Coordinates of C-alpha atoms and ligand atoms in Angstrom, one line a residue:
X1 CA -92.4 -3.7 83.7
X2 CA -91.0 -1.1 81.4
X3 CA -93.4 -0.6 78.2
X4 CA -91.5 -0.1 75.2
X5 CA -92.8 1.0 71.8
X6 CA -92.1 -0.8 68.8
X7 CA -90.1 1.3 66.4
X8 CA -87.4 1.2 68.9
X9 CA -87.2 -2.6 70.2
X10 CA -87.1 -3.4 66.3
X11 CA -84.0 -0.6 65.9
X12 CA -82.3 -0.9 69.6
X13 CA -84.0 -4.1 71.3
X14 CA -81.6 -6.8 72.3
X15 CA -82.4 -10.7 72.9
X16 CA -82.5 -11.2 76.8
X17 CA -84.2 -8.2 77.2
X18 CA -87.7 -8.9 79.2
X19 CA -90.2 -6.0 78.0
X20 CA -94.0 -5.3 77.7
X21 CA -95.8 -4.0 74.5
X22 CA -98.8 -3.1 73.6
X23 CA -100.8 -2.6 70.3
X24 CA -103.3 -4.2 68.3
X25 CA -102.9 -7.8 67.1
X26 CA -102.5 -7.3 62.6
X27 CA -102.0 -11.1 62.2
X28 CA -102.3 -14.0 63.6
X29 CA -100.9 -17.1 62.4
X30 CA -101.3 -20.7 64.0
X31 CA -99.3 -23.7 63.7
X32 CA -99.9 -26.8 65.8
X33 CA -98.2 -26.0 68.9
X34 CA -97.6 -22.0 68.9
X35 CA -98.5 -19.3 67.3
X36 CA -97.4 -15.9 65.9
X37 CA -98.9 -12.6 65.9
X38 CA -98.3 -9.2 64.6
X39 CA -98.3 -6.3 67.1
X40 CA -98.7 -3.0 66.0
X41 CA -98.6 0.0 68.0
X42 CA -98.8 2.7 65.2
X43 CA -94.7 4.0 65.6
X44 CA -93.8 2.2 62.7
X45 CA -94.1 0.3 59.6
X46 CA -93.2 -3.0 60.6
X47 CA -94.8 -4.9 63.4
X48 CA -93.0 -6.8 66.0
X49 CA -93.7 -10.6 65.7
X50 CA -95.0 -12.3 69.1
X51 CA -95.0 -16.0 70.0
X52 CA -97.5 -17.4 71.9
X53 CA -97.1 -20.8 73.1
X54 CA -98.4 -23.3 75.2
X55 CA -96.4 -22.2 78.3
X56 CA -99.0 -18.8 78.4
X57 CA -101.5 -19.6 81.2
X58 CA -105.1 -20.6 79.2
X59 CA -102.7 -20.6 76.2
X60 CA -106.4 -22.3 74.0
X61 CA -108.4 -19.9 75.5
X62 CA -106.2 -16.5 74.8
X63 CA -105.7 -17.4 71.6
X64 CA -109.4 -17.2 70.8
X65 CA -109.3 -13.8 71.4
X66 CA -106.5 -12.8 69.6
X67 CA -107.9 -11.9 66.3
X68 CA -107.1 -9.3 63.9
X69 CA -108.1 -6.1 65.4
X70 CA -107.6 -6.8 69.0
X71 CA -106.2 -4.8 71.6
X72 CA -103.2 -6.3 73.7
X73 CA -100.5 -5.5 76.4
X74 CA -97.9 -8.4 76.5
X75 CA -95.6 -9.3 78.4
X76 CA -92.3 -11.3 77.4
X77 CA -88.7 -11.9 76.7
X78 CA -86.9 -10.8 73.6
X79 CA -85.3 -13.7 71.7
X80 CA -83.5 -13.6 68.2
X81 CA -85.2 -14.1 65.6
X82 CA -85.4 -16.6 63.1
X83 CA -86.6 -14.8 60.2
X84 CA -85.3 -12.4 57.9
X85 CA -87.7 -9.3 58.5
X86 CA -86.9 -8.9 62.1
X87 CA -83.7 -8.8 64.6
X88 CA -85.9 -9.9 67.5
X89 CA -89.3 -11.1 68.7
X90 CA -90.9 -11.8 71.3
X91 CA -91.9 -14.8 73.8
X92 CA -95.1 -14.3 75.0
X93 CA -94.9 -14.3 78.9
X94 CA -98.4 -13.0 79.8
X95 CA -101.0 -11.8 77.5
X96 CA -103.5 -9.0 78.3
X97 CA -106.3 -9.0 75.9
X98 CA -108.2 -5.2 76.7
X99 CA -110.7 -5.7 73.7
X100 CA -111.9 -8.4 71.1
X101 CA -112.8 -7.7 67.5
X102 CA -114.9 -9.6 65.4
X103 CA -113.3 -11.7 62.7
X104 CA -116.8 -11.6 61.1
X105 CA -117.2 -8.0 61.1
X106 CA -114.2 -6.1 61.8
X107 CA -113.9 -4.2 58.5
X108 CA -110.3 -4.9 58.2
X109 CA -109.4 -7.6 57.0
X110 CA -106.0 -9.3 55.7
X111 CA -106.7 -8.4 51.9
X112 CA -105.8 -5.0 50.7
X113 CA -108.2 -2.9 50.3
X114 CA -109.5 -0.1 48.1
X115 CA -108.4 3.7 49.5
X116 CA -112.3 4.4 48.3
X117 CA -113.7 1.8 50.4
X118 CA -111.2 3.0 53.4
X119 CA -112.2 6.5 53.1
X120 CA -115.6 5.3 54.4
X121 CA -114.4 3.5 57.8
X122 CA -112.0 6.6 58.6
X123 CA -112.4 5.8 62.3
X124 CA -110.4 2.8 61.7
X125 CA -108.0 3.1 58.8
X126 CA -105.5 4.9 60.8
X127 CA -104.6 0.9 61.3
X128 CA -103.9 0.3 57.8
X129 CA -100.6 -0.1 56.2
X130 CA -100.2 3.1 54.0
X131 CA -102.3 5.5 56.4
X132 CA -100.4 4.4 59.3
X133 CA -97.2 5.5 57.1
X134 CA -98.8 8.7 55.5
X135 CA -99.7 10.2 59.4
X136 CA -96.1 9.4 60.4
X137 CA -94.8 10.9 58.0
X138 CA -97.3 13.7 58.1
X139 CA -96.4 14.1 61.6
X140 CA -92.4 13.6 60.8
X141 CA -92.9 16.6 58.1
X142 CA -94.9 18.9 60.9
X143 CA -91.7 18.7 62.9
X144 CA -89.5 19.3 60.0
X145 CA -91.6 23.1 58.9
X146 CA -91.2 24.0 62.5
X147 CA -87.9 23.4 62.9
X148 CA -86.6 24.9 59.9
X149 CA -88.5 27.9 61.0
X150 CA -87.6 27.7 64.8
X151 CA -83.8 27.5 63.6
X152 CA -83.8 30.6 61.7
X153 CA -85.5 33.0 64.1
X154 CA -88.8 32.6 62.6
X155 CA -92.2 33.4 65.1
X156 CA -94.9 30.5 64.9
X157 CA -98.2 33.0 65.2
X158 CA -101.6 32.3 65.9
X159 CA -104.1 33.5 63.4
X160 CA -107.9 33.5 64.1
X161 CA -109.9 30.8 62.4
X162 CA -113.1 33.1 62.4
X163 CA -112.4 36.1 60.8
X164 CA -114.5 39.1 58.8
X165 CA -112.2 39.3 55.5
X166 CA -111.8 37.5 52.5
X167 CA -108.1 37.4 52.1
X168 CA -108.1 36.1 48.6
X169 CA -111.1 38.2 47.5
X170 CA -112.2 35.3 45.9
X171 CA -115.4 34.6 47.4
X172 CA -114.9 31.1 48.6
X173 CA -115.2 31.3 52.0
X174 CA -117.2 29.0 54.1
X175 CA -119.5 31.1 56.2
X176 CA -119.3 30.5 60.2
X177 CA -123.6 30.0 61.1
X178 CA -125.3 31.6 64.3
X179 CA -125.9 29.8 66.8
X180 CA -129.2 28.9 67.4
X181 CA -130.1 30.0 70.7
X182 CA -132.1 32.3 73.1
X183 CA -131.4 35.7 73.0
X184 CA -128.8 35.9 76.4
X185 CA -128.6 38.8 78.4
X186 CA -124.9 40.3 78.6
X187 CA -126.0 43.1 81.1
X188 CA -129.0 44.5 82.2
X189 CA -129.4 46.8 79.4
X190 CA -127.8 44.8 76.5
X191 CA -128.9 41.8 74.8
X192 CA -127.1 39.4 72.1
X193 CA -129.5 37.8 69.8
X194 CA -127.2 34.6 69.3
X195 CA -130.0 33.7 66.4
X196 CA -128.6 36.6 64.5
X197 CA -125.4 38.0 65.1
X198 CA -122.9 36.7 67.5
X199 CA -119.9 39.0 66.2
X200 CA -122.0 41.9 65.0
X201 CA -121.1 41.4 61.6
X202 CA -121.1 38.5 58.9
X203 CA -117.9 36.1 59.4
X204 CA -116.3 33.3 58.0
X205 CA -113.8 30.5 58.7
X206 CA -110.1 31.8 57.4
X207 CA -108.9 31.0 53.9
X208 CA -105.6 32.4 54.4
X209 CA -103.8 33.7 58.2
X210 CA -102.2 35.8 55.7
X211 CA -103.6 39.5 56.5
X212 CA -102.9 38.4 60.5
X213 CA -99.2 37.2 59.6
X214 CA -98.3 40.8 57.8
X215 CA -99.2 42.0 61.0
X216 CA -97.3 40.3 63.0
X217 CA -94.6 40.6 60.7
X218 CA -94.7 44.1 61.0
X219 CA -93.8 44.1 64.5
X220 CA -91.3 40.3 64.4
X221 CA -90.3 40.7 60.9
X222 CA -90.0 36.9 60.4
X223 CA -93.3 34.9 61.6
X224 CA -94.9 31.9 60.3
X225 CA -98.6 30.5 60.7
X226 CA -99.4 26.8 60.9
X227 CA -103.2 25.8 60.9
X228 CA -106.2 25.2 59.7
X229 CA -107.8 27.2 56.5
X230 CA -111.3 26.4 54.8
X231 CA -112.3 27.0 51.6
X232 CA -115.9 26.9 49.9
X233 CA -114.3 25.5 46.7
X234 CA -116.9 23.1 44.6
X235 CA -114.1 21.4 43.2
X236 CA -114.4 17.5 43.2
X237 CA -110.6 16.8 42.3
X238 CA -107.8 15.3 43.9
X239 CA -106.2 17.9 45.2
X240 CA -108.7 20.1 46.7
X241 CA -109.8 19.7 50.3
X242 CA -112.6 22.3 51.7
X243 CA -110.7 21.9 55.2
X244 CA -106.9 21.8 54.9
X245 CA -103.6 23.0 56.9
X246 CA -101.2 26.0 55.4
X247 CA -97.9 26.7 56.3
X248 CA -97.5 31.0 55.6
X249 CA -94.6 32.3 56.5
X250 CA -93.9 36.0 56.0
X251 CA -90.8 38.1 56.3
X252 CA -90.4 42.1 56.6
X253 CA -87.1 43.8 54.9
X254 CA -88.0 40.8 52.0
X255 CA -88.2 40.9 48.0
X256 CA -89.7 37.9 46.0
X257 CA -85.9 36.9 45.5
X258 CA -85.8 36.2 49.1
X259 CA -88.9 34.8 48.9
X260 CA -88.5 32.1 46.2
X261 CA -85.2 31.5 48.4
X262 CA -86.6 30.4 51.4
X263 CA -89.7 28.4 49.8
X264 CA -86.4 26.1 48.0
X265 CA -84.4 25.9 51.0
X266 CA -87.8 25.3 53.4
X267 CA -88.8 22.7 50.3
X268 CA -85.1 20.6 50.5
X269 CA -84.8 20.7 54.2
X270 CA -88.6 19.2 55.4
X271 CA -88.1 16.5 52.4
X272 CA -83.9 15.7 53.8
X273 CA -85.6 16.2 57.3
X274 CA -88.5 13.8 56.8
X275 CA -86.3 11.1 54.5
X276 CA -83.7 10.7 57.4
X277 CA -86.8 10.6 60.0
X278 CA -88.6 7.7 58.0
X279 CA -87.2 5.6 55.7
X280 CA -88.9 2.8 56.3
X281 CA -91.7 5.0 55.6
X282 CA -90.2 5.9 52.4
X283 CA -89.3 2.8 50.8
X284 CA -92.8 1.5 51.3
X285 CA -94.2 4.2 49.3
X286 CA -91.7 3.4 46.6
X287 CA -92.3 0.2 46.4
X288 CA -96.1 0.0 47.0
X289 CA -97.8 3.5 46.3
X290 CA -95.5 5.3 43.6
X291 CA -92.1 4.3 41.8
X292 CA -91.0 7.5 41.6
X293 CA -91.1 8.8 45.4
X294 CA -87.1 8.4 46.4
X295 CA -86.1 9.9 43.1
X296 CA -88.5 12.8 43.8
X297 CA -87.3 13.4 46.8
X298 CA -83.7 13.4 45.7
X299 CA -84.6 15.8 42.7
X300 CA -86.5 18.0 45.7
X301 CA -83.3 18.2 48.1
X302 CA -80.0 18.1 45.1
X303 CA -81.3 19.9 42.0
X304 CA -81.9 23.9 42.3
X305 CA -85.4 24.5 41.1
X306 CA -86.1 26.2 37.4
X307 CA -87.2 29.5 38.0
X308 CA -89.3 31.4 34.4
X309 CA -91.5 34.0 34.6
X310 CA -95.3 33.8 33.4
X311 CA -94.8 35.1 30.2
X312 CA -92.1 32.5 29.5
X313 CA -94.1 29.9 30.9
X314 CA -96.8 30.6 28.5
X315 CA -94.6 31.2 25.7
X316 CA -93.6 27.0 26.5
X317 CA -97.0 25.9 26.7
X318 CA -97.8 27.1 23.5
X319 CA -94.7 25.4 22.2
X320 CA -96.2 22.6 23.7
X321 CA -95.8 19.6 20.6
X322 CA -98.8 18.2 23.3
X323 CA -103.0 19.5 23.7
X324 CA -104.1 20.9 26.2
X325 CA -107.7 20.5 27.3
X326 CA -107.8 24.3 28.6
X327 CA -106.7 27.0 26.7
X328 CA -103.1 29.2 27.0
X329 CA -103.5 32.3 26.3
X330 CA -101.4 35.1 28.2
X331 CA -103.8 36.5 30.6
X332 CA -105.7 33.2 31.9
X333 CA -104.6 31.3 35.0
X334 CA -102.3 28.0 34.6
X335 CA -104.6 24.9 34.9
X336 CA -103.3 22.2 36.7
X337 CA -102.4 20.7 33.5
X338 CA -100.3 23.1 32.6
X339 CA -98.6 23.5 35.9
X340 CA -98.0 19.4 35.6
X341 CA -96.6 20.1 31.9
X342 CA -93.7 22.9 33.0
X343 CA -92.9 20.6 35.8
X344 CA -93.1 16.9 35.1
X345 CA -92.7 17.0 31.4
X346 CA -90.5 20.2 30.3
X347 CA -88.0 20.6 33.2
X348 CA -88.7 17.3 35.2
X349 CA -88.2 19.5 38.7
X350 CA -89.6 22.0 40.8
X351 CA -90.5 24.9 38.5
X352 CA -91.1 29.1 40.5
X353 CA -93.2 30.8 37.7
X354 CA -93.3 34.6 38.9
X355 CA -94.7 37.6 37.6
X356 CA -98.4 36.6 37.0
X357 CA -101.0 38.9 35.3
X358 CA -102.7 41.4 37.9
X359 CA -105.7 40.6 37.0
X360 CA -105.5 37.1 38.0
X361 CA -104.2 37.4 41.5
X362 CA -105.3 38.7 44.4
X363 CA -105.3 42.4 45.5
X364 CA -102.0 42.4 48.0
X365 CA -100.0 41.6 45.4
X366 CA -97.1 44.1 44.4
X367 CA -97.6 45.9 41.6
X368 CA -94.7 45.7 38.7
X369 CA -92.8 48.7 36.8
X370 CA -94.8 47.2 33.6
X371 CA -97.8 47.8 35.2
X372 CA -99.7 44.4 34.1
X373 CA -97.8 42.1 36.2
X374 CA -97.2 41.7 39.6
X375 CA -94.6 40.1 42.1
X376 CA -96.3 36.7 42.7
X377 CA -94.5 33.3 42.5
X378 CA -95.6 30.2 42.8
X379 CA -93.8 26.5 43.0
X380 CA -95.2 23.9 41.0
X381 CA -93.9 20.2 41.5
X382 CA -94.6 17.2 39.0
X383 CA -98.1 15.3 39.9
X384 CA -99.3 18.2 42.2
X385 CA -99.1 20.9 40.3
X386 CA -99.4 24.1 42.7
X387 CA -98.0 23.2 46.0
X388 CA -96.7 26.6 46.7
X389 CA -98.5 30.2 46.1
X390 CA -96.9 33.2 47.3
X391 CA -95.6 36.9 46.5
X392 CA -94.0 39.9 47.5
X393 CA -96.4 42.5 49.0
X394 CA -97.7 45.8 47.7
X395 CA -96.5 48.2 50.5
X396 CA -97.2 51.5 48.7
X397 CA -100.5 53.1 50.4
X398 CA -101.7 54.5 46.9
X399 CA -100.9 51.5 44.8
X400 CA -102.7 48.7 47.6
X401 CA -106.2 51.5 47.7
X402 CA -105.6 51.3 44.2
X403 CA -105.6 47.4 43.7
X404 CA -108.5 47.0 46.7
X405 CA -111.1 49.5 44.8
X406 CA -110.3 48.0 41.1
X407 CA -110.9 44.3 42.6
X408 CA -114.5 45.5 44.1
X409 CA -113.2 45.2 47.5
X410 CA -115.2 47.1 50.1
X411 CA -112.0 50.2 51.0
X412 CA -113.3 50.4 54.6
X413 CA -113.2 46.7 55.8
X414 CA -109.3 46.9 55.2
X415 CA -108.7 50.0 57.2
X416 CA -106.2 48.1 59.8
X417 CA -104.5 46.6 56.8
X418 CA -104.0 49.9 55.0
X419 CA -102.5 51.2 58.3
X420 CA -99.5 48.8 57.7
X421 CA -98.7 51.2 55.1
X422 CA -99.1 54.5 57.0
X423 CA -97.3 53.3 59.5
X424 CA -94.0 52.0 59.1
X425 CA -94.5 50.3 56.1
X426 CA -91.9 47.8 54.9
X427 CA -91.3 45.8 52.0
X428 CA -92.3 42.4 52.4
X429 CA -93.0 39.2 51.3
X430 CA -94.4 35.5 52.1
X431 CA -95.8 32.3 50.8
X432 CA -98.5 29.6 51.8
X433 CA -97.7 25.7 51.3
X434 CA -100.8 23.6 51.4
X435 CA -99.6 21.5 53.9
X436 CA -101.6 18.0 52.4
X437 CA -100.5 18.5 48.7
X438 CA -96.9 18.6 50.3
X439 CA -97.7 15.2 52.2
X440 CA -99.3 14.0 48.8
X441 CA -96.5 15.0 47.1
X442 CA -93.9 13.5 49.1
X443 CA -95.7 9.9 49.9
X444 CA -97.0 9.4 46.2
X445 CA -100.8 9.1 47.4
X446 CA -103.2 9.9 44.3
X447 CA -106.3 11.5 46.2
X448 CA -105.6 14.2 48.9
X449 CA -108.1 12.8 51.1
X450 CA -105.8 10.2 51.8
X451 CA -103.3 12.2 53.6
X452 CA -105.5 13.7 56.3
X453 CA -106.8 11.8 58.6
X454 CA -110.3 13.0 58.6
X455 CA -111.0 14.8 55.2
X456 CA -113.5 17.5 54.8
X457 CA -114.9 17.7 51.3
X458 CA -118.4 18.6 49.5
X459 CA -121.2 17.0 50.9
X460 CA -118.2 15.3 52.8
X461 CA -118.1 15.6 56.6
X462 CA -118.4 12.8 58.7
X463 CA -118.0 12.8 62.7
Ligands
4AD501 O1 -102.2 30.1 46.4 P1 -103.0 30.3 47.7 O2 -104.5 30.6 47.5 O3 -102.3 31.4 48.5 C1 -102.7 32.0 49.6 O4 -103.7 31.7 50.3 C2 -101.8 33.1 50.1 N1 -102.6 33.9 51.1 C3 -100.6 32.4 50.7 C4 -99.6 33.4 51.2 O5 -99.0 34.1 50.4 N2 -99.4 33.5 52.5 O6 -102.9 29.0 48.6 C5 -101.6 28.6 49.0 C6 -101.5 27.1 48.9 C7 -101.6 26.6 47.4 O7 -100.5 26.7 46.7 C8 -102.0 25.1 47.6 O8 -100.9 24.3 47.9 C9 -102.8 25.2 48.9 O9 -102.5 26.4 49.6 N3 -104.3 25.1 48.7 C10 -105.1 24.0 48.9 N4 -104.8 22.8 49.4 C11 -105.8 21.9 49.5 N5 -107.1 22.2 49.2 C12 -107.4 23.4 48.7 N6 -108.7 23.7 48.5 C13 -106.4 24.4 48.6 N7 -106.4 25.7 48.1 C14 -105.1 26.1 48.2
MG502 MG1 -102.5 30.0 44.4

């Protein structure tokens, strides 16, 4: 018999129709001569309500074993329903039960509970509510970022994960350890001490695919990365992961115009995208998680975003009637607070500050007629903050050895990089969206570790 996933017998199914499911049992509710259950199978929202009755073979015994938790295939016959959630459930014809659960010490039980006390059973809260909405619509958005790039000619590329540079120069890279084992013989005459040096040189786990992406783009012109980046950050805060996915696209023949043009349009179409994909999705995190989520996302894909250079933004802030706890001073980076203030208090949308201070951004930046500034931008939303950080790239040889030497950077590890610019160098520009503050963004979740399924933080890494 044809097995049929949920989302689509509660859009499409029709009464008549005889089908099998299968899922885990949410519910179970008993009256005196049937019973209901909620199925899940994780492709939507809602469950689809079952009826077991007496007809089922060993209907006492099954029953028993259909507890929150368990794992079932059933088969049956669709029927109208009744009730007001639901077009159509099913009659149980036959009930599989693959595996039991506990009612005494499954850990999920029918009471709500805390995303604290979740975060510590993340092998099973996958079957809850809200995650089970936040990884749909994680995935839904996944789709979205690749098909707004795969519609406009854009490369997906494949950056390493273990790399020897510090794209950000900012010293927060998690170091990749040797591996502890006998020295192995690669020939006769040449040995690898795996104890000491497996790449022959220090190495790290990326923070950016950056570096990798301006070479690609050098030869594609449009490319964009998609993966995993790790960063050594001791920050405790809700936004910060030390394992988290970036979306870096970047484009040869491109000023920071362009770029702030294609971080709005990529912004409005995976939120449009993502809202037509789930709505169910949607509306429960409106109506449970944060009030403000379908107005967001209509500010997000309707209103064109503000767009104010540092200097202005500072010039604001210190018009601020409001304190700040950290200070603004031209010169020192936005805080988070501040970056919440310009978006979610001042201009109530999406906010591209540009044209940062050199000194507090990293060493591929391009360098400004003034001098002190250079061509960065980055899109802060309300609640997040930072979502986007990107810029338009120094592609003047003298200006980039320039920048390297001033920042401390070791000149000789970026030979390949300063090649780019002896060769063929173009102007060019990209961006990097953290790829969980988006999903935070979008569902309302407070805590970032609530939109990854397995969250790597300090002193934070279980499995
Ligand atoms: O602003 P960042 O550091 O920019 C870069 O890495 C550039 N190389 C990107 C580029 O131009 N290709 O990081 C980009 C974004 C931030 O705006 C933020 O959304 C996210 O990555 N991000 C983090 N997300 C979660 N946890 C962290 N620890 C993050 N650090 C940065
Ligand atoms: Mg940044």
């Amino acid at each position: 018999m044809e097995i049929r996933r949920i989302i689509e017998l509660l859009r499409h199914g029709t009464p008549g129709e005889s089908i099998k499911v299968q899922g885990w049992v949410r519910t179970k509710r008993e009256l005196k001569e049937f019973a209901f259950l909620d199925v899940n199978d994780g492709s939507s929202l809602q469950g689809l309500q079952v009826v077991v009755n007496q007809n089922l073979p060993e209907y006492e015994q099954t029953l028993k074993l259909l507890n929150t938790g368990s794992s079932v295939s059933i088969e049956g016959e669709l029927v109208a329903s009744q009730g007001k959630n639901q077009r159509v459930e099913l009659v149980a014809k036959a009930v599989q039960v693959w595996g039991t659960a506990d009612l005494e010490t499954y850990p999920l039980q029918k009471k709500r509970h805390s995303f604290e006390f979740l975060r510590t059973i993340a092998h099973l809260r996958s079957r809850t509510n809200t995650l089970g909405s936040v990884f749909r619509i994680r995935n839904a958005c996944s789709q979205a970022i690749h098909q707004f790039f795969q519609d406009r000619d854009f490369m997906w590329i494949h950056t390493p994960i273990i790399t020897a540079s510090d794209c950000e120069g900012a010293g927060e890279q998690l170091a990749v350890t040797s591996l502890n084992l006998q020295d192995v013989p690669l020939s006769e005459d040449q040995t690898v001490d795996y104890s000491q040096d497996f790449f022959g040189k220090p190495t790290y786990l990326t923070v950016s695919g950056q570096l990798e992406g301006e070479i690609m783009a050098s030869a594609f012109c449009n490319v964009y990365t998609f993966g995993p980046t790790f960063r050594a950050e001791n920050s405790n805060t809700s936004r910060h992961l030390a394992e988290f996915w970036m979306v870096e696209p970047e484009v040869a023949f491109c000023d920071l115009q362009g770029d702030m043009d294609l971080a709005e349009a990529f912004l409005k179409h995976v939120f449009k995208s993502v809202l037509e994909q789930c709505p169910e999705d949607f509306e429960f995190f409106n109506l449970r998680i944060d009030k403000s989520v379908l107005e967001t996302a209509d500010t997000i894909i309707n209103s064109e975003f503000e767009r104010i250079t540092y200097t202005e933004a500072v010039n604001q802030l210190e018009k601020a009637s409001r304190k700040f706890e950290f200070p603004v001073e031209w010169g020192l980076d936005l805080q988070s607070e501040h970056e919440r203030y310009l978006s979610e208090e001042l201009f109530k949308k999406p906010v591209i500050v540009t044209d940062y201070p050199k000194q507090i951004k990293a060493f591929y930046m391009r360098m400004n007629d003034d001098d002190k500034t250079v061509a960065a931008m980055d899109v802060l939303v309300p609640k997040i903050g930072e979502i986007i950080g990107g810029s338009q790239r120094e592609e003047r040889l003298d200006l980039l050895e320039q920048r390297i030497v001033a920042q401390g950077l070791p000149l000789e590890d970026y030979w390949w990089y300063l090649d780019l610019r002896r060769y063929g160098t173009v102007p060019h520009a990209g961006f990097g969206l953290g790829f969980e503050r988006l999903v935070q963004f979008m569902t309302g979740m407070a805590n970032i570790r609530d939109v990854i399924p397995f969250p790597r933080t300090p002193l934070n890494a279980e499995f």
